[in-house]
Short mmCIF file of C-alpha atoms in Angstrom, two decimals:
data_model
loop_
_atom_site.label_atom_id
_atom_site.label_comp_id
_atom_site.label_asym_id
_atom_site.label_seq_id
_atom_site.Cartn_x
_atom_site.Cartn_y
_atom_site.Cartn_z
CA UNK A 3 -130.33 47.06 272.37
CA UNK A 4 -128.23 50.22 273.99
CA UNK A 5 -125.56 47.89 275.04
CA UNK A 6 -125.09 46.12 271.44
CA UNK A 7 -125.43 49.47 270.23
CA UNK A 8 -122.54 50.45 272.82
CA UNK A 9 -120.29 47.70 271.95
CA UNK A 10 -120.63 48.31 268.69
CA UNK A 11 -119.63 52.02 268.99
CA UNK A 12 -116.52 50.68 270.77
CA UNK A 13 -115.40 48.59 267.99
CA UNK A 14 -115.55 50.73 265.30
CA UNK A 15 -113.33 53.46 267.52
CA UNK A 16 -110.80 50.61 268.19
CA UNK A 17 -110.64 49.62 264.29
CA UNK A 18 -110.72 53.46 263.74
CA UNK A 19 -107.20 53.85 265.64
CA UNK A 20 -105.61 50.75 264.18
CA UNK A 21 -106.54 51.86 260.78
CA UNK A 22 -105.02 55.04 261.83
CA UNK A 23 -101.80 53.40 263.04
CA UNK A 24 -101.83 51.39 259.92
CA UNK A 25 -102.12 54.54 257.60
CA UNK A 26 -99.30 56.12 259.47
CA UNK A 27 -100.98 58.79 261.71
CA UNK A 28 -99.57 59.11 265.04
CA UNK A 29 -101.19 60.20 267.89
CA UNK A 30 -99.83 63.18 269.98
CA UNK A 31 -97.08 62.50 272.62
CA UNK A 32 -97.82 63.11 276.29
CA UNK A 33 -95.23 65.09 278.10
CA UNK A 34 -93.57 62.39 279.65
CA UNK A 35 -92.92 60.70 275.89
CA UNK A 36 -91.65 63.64 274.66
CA UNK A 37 -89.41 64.85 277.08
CA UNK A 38 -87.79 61.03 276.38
CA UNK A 39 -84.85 61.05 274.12
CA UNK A 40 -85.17 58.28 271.32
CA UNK A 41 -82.01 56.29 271.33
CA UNK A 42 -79.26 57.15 268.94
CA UNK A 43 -79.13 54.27 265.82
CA UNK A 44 -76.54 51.58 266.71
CA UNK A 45 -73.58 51.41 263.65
CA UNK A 46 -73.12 47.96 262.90
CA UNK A 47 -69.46 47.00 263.09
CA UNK A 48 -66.98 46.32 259.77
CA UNK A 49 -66.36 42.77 260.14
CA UNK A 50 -62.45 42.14 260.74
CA UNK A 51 -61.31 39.10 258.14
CA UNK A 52 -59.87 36.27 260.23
CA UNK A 53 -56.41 35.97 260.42
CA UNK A 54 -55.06 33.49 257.78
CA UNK A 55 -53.32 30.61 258.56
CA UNK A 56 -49.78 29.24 257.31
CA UNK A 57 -50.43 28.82 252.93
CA UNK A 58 -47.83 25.89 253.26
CA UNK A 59 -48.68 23.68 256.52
CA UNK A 60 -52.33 24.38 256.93
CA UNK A 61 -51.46 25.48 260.33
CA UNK A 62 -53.29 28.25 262.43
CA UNK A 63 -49.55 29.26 264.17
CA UNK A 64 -49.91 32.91 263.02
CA UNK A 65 -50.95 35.50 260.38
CA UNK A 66 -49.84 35.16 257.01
CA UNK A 67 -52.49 37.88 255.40
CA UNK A 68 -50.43 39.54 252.80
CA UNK A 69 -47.12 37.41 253.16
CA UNK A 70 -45.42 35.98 250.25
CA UNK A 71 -43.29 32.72 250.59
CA UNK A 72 -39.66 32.11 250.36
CA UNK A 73 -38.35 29.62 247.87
CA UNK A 74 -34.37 29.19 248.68
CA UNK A 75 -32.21 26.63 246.57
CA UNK A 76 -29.78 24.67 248.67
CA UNK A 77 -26.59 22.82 247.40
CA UNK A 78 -26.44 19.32 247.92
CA UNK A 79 -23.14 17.91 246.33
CA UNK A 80 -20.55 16.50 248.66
CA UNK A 81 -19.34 19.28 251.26
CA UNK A 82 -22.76 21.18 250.96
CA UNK A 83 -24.34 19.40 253.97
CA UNK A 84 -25.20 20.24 257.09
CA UNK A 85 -27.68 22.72 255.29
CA UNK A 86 -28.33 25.66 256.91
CA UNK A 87 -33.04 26.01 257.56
CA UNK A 88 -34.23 22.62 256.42
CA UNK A 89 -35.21 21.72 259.71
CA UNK A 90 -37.26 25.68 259.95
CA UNK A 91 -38.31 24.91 256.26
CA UNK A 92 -42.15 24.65 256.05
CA UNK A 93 -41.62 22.28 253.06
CA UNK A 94 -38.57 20.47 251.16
CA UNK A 95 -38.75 19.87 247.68
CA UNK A 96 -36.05 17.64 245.94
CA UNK A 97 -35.78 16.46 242.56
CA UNK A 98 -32.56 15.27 239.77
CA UNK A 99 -32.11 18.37 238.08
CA UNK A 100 -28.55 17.86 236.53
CA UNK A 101 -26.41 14.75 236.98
CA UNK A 102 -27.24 12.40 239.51
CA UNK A 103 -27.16 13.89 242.79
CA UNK A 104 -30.86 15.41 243.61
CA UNK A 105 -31.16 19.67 244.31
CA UNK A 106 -33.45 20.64 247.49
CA UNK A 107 -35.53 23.82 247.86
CA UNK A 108 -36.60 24.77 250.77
CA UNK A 109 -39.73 26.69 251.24
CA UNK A 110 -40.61 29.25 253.70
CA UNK A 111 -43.85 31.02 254.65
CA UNK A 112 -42.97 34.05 256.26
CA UNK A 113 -39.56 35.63 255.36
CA UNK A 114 -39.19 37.17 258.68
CA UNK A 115 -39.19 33.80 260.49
CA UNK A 116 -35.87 32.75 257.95
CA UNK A 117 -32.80 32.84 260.44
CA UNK A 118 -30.24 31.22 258.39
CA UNK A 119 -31.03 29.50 254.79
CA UNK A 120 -27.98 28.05 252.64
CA UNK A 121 -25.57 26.65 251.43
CA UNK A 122 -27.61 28.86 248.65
CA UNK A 123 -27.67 26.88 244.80
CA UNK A 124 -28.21 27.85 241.85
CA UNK A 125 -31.77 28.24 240.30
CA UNK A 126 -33.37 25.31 238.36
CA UNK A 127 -37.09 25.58 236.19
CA UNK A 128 -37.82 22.25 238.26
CA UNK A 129 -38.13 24.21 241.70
CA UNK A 130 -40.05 27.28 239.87
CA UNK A 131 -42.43 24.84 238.86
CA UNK A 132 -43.47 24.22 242.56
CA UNK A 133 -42.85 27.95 243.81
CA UNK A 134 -44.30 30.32 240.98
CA UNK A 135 -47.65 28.63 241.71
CA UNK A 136 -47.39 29.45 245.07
CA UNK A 137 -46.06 33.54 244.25
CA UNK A 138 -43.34 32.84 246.21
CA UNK A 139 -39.97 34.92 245.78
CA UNK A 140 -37.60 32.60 244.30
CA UNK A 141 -33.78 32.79 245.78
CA UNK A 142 -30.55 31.48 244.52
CA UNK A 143 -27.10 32.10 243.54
CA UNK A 144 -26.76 31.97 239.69
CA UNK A 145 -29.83 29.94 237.54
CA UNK A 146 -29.33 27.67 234.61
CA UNK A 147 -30.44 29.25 230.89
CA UNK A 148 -33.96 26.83 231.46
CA UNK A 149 -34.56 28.70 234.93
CA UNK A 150 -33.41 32.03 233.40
CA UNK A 151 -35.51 31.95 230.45
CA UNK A 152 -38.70 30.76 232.40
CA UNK A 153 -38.62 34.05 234.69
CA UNK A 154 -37.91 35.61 231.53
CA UNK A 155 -40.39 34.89 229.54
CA UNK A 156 -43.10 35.37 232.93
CA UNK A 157 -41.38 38.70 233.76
CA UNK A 158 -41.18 37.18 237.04
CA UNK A 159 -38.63 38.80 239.68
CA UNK A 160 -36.07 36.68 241.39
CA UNK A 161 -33.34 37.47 243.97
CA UNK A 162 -30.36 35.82 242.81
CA UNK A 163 -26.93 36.26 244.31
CA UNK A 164 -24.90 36.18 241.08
CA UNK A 165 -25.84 39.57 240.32
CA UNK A 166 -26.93 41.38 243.94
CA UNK A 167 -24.24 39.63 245.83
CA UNK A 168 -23.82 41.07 249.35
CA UNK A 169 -26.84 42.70 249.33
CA UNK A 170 -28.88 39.84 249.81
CA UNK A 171 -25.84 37.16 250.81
CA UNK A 172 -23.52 36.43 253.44
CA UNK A 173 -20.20 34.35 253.69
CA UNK A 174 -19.82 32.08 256.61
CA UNK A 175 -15.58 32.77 256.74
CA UNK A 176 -16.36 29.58 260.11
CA UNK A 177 -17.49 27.52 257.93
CA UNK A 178 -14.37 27.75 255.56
CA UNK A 179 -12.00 28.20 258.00
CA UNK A 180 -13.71 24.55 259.04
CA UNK A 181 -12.65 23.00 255.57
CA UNK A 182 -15.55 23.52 253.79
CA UNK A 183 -14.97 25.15 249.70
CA UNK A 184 -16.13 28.49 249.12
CA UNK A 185 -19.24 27.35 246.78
CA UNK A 186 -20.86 25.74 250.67
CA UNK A 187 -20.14 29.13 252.44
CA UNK A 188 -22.69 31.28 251.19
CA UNK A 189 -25.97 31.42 252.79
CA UNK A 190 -29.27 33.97 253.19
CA UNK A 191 -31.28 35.63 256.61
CA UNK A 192 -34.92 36.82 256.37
CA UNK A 193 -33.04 40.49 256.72
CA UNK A 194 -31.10 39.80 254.03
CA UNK A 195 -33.70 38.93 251.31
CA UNK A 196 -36.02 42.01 252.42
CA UNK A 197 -33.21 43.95 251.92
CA UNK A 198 -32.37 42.54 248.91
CA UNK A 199 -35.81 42.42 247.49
CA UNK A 200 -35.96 46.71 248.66
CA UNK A 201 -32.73 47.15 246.30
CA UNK A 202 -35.11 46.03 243.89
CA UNK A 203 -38.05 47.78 244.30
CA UNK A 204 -40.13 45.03 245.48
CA UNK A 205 -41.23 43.65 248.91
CA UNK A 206 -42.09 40.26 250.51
CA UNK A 207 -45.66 41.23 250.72
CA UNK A 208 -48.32 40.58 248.57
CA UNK A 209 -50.81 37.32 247.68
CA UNK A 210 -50.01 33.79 248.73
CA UNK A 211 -52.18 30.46 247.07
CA UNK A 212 -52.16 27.30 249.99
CA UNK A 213 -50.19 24.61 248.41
CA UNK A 214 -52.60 21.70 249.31
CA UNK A 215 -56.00 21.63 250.10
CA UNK A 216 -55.71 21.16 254.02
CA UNK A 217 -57.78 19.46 256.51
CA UNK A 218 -58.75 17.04 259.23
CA UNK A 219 -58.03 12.92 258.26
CA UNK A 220 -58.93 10.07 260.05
CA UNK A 221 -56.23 8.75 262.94
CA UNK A 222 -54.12 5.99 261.36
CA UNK A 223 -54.54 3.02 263.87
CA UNK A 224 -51.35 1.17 264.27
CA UNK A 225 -52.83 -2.43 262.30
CA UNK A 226 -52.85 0.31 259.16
CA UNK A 227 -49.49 1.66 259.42
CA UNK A 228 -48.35 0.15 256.03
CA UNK A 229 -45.98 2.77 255.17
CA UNK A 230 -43.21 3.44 257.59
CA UNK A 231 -39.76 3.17 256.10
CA UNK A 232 -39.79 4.93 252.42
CA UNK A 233 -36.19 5.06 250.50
CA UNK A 234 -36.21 7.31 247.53
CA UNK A 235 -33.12 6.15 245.26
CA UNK A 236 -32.50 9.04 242.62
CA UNK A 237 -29.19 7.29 241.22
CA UNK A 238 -26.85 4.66 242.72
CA UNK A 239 -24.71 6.56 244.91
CA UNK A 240 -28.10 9.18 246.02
CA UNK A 241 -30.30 7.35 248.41
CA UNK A 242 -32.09 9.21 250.72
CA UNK A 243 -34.89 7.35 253.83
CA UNK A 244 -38.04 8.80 255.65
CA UNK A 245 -38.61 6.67 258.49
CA UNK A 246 -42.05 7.27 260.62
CA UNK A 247 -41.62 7.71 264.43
CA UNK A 248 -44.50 6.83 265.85
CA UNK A 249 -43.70 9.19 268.82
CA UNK A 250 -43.66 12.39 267.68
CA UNK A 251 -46.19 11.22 264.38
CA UNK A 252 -43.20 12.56 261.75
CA UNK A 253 -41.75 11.06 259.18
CA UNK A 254 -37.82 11.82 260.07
CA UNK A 255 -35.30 12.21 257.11
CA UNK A 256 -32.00 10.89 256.26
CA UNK A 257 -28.96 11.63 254.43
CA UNK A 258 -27.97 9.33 251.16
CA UNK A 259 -25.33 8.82 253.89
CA UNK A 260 -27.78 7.41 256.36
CA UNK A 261 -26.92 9.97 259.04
CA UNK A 262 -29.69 11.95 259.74
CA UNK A 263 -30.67 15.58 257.87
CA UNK A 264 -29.79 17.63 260.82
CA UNK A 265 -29.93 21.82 260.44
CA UNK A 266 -26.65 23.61 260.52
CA UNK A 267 -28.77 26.47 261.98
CA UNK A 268 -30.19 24.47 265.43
CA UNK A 269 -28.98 20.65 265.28
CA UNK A 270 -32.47 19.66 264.51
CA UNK A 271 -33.54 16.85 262.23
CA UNK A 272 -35.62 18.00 259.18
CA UNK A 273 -39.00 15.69 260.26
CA UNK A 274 -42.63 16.34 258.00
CA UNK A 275 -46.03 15.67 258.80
CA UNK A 276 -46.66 14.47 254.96
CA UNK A 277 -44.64 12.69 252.38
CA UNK A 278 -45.25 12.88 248.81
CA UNK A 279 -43.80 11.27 246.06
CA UNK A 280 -44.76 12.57 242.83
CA UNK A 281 -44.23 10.30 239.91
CA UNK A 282 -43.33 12.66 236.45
CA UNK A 283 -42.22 10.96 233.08
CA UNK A 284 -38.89 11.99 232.46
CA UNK A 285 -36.18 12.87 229.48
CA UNK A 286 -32.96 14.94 228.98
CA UNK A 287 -33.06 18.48 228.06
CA UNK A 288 -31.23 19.60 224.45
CA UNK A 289 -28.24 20.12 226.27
CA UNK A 290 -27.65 16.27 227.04
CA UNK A 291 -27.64 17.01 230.09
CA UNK A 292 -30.31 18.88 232.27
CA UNK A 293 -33.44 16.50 233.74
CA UNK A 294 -36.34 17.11 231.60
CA UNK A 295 -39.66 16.32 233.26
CA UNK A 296 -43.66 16.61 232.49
CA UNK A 297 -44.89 18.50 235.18
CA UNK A 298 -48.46 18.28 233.71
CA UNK A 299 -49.35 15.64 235.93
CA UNK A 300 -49.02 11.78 237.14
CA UNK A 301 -49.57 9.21 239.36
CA UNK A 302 -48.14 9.31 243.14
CA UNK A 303 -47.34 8.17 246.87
CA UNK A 304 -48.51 10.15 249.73
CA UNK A 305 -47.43 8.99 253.14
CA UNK A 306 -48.98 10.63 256.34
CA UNK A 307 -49.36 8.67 259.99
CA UNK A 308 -47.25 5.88 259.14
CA UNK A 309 -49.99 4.76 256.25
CA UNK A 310 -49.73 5.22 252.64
CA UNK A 311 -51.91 5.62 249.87
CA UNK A 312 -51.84 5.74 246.14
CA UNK A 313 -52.51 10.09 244.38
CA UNK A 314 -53.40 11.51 241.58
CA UNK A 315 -51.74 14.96 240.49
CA UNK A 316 -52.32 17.61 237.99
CA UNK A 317 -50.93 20.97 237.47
CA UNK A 318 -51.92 23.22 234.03
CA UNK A 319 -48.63 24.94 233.47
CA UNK A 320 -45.53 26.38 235.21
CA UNK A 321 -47.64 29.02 237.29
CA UNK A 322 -50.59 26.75 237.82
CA UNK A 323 -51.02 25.06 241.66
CA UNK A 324 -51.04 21.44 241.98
CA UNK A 325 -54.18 19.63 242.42
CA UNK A 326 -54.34 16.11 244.00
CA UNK A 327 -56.95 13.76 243.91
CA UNK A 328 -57.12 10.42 245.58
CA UNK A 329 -57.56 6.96 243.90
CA UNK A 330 -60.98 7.28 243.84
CA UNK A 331 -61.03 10.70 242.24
CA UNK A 332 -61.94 12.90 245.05
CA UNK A 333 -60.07 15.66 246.40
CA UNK A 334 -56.98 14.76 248.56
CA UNK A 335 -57.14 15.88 252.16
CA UNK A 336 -53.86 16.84 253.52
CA UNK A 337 -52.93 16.51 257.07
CA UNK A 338 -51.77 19.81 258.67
CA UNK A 339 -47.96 19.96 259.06
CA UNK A 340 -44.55 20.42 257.13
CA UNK A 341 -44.73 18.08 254.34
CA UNK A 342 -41.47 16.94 252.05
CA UNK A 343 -42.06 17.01 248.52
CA UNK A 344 -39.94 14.48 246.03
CA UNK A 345 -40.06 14.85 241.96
CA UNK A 346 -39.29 11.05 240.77
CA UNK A 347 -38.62 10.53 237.40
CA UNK A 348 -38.24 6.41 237.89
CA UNK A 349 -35.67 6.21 234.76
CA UNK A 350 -32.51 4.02 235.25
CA UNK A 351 -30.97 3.94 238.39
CA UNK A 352 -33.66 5.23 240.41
CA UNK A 353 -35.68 2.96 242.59
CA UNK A 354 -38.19 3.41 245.31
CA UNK A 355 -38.80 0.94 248.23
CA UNK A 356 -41.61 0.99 251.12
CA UNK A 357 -42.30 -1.23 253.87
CA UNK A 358 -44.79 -1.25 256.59
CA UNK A 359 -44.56 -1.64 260.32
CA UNK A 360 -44.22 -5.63 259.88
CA UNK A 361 -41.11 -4.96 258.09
CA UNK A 362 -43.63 -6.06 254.37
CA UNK A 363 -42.63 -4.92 251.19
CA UNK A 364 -45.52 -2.52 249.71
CA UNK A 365 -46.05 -3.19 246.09
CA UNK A 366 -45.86 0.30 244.58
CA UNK A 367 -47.60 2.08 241.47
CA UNK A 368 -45.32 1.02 238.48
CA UNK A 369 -42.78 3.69 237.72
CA UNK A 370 -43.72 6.54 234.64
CA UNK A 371 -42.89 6.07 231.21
CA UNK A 372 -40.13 7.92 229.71
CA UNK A 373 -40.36 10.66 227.80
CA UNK A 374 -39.70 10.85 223.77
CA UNK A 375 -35.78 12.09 224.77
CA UNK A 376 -35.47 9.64 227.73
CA UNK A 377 -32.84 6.95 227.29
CA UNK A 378 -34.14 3.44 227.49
CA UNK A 379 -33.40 1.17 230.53
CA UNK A 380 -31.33 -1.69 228.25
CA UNK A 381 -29.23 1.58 226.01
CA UNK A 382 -28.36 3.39 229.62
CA UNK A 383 -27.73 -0.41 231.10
CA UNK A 384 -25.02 -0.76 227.80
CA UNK A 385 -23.69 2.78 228.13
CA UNK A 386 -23.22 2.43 231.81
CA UNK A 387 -21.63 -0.63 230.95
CA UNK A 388 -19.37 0.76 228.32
CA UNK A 389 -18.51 3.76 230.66
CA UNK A 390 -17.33 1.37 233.48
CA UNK A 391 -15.33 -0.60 230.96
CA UNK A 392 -13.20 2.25 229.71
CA UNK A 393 -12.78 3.76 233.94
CA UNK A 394 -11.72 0.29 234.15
CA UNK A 395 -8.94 0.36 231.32
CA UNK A 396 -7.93 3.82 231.89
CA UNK A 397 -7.36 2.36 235.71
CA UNK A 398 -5.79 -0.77 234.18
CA UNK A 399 -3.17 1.16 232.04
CA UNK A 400 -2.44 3.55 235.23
CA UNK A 401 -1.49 0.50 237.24
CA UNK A 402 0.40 -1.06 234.29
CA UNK A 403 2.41 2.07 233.30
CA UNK A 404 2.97 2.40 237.77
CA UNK A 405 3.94 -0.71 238.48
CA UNK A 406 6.49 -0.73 235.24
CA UNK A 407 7.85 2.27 236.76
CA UNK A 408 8.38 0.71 240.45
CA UNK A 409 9.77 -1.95 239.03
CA UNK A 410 13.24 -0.66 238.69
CA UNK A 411 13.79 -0.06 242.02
CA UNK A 412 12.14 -2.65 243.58
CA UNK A 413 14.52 -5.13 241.30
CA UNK A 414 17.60 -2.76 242.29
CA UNK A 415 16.40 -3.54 246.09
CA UNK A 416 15.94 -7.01 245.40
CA UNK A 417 19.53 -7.28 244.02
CA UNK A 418 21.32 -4.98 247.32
CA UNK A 419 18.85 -7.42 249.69
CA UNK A 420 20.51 -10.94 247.67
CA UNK A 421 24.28 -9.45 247.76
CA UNK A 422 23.97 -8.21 251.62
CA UNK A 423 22.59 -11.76 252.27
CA UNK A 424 25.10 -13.75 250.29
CA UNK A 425 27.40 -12.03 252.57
CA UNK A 426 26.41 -12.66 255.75
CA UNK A 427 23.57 -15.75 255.04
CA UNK A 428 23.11 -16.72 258.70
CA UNK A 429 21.87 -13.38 259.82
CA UNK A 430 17.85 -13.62 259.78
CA UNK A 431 17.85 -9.48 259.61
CA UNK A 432 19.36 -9.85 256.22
CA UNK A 433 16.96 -12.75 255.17
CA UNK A 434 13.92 -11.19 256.09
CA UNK A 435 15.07 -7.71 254.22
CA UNK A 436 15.44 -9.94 250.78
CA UNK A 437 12.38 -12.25 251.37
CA UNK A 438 10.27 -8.18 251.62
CA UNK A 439 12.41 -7.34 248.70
CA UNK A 440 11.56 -10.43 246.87
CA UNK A 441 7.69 -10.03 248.14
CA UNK A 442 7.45 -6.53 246.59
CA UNK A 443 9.14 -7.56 242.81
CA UNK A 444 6.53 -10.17 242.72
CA UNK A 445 3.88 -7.97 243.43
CA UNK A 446 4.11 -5.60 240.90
CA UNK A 447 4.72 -8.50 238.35
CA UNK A 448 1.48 -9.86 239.40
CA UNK A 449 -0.09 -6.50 239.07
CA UNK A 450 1.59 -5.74 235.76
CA UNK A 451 0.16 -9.39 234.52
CA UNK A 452 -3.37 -9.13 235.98
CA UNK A 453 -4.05 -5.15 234.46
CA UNK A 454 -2.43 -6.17 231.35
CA UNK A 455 -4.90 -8.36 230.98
CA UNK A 456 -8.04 -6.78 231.10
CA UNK A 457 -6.15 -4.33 228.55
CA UNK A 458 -5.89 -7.29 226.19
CA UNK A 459 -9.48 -8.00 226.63
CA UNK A 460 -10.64 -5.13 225.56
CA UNK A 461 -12.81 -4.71 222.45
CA UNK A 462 -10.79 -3.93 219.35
CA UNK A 463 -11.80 -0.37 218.32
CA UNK A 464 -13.20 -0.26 214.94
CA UNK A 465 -11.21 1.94 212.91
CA UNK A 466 -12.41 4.28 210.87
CA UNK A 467 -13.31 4.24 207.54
CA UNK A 468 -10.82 5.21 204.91
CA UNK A 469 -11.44 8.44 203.05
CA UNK A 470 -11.17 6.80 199.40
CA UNK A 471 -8.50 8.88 197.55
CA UNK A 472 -9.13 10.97 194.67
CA UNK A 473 -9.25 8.86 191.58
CA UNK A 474 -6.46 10.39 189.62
CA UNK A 475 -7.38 12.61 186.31
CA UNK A 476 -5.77 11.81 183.31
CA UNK A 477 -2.99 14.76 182.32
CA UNK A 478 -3.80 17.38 179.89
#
């Protein structure tokens, strides 16, 4: 009984002391406890953001926390190329904006990493479309009233070389002294545009938006490479190639020349990682003559590892980001890399072509629907038509009114040629001189008849109609 009575006593002193420990009594140190420092409380550390990658490639190559892009406009009429940066450019846009020769912009994410950008265009609310989304600082040499109005009206700050000139802009003097006109000598540094953009108050820094949604995609084998060799025709005399090499896994880009896009800056070829083509219905702006295009969205081509597949693209308004979808609605992946950017509009006289690594012919998404002020394919086939016919009677009249004109002499020639001959008629000097003389009269006759003719062909003009007269009042 003792020992129950024992154990018993020993329990309730052991659930005594946890009930103590429970109720938060503590029981007294011993010396050796309390001459033991407790250790100091461990500060947890502030988390440092990762560094964020490249908003434009999707590439981890550096830290672009707090670094606005570069949007530069590059001239592209005859005498404008070799461009100065599209190879350095982390994407190329190019688009019809006026005319029929497409405009490039060339976007940069970092300003500092710009060595040499130009020949620098004009502005154009086609390009702003694709950089405002992105806050980028938009840079050109004089804008047209759409681009100016569109900054306007968004109270959004451009650097643009009409008004800060040297501030911002250089002159290449080489590059004239080479042959080149004035308009293709101006270009822009990464210096120069912070500078420029200081003058102003502002800086480079500040928010960037990625441009695609990036990310890992499946290896194209080479049985899928169905789109290696894409032409993008934006008028008869402006057709440009991509052609995939499957070395270096680029698509590499030519002139409409077919020499390649090389940079005036290093020799290199401009090359992407991606290829879109974005498909936007298409009309003329109230001036006759500016591109007009619905950048609200559309159907597309996007070309990456020598394959191709049919988009989807949306964008809200002129500050809102693209969005792409594939054709089965989800969101697109896009591979990592520079990517080149085309605006197609499909209305007459553009084309697009794709074939595959067999040398096939891909059969491509029909082309967009023009808009309301777009000019049908049959009326611009009839005024293209009618255009040619009156180059070729103005041409026709210019020979006629020439050849009338060489006439004389070439008679008087003739006539010197006969008499010299009659003279001397064995002499083969003398025979020869009258038989050229002879040659050259007939010529121009033949060239008088043959231009004379497609003037008589031409369609009678319609006069106008008479202004009846006044039907006369009878006197007073």
């Amino acid at each position: 009984m003792r020992k129950w009575q024992a154990l018993g006593s020993a329990a309730a002193l052991l659930a005594a002391l946890l009930l103590g420990g429970c109720s938060g009594q503590k029981a007294a140190a011993t010396p050796e406890q309390a001459a033991t420092p407790s250790p100091a409380a461990t500060a947890e550390p502030t988390p440092v953001p990762a560094p964020a990658g490249n908003p434009l490639t999707g590439l981890e190559d550096g830290d672009y926390t707090g670094k606005r892009p570069v949007a530069v406009t590059l001239r592209t009429l005859d005498g404008a190329q070799p461009q100065w940066g599209v190879a350095a450019a982390d994407v190329l846009v190019e688009g019809v904006t006026e005319g029929n020769t497409a405009g490039l912009m060339a976007l940069y994410a970092d300003v500092d990493r710009i060595s040499k950008a130009g020949p620098v265009g004009p502005g154009r609310d086609l390009f702003l479309q694709v950089a405002l989304p992105l806050n980028a600082v938009p840079v050109h040499i004089d804008k047209n009233i759409y681009a100016s109005n569109l900054l306007n009206t968004l109270s959004y700050q451009d650097l643009d070389g009409y008004h800060i000139g040297k501030a911002a802009f250089a002159f290449d003097q080489g590059r004239q002294d080479a042959g080149y006109r004035e308009e293709n000598c101006f270009y822009t540094t990464g210096e120069l545009i912070r500078a420029g953009l200081t003058s102003y108050g502002t800086a480079p820094e500040g928010s960037n938006t990625p441009l695609f949604r990036f990310g890992l995609r499946p290896e194209v084998t080479p049985e899928n490479r169905n789109g290696m060799n894409l032409t993008v025709t934006f008028s008869p005399s402006d057709s440009e190639q991509l052609n995939y090499n499957t070395g270096t896994g680029l698509y590499e880009k030519l002139n409409s020349d077919g020499s390649p896009m090389t940079d005036a800056d290093n020799g290199q070829q401009a090359a992407f990682t991606n290829v879109f083509v974005l498909y936007a219905s298409s009309g003329i702006k109230d001036d006759g003559y500016t591109r007009q295009y619905d950048m609200t969205g559309g159907t597309g081509l996007y070309l990456q590892g020598g394959a191709w597949e049919q988009i989807h693209w949306t964008k809200e308004d002129a500050t809102g980001p693209f969005s792409l979808t594939a054709a089965d609605g989800t969101p697109l992946t896009v591979a990592p890399g520079k990517s080149f950017i085309a605006i197609w509009g499909g209305y007459y006289g553009q084309s697009l072509s794709l074939t595959a690594a067999d040398g096939s012919a891909q059969t491509l998404p029909e082309k967009p629907a023009l808009l309301e002020s777009g000019v049908p394919d049959d009326a611009a086939a009839a005024a293209e038509a009618e255009l040619r016919g009156a180059q070729e009677r103005i041409d026709a009249q210019a020979a006629v009114d020439q050849a009338n004109a060489d006439l004389a002499e070439a008679q008087s020639a003739l006539e010197q040629a006969q008499t010299a001959l009659d003279a001397d008629s064995e002499n083969a000097d003398l025979l020869a001189a009258r038989d050229a003389a002879q040659t050259r009269v007939d010529e121009l006759n033949q060239t008088i008849a043959e231009k004379q003719a497609i003037l008589d062909a031409a369609p009678a003009e319609t006069p106008a109609p008479e202004t009846p007269a006044e039907e006369e009042q009878p006197a007073e």
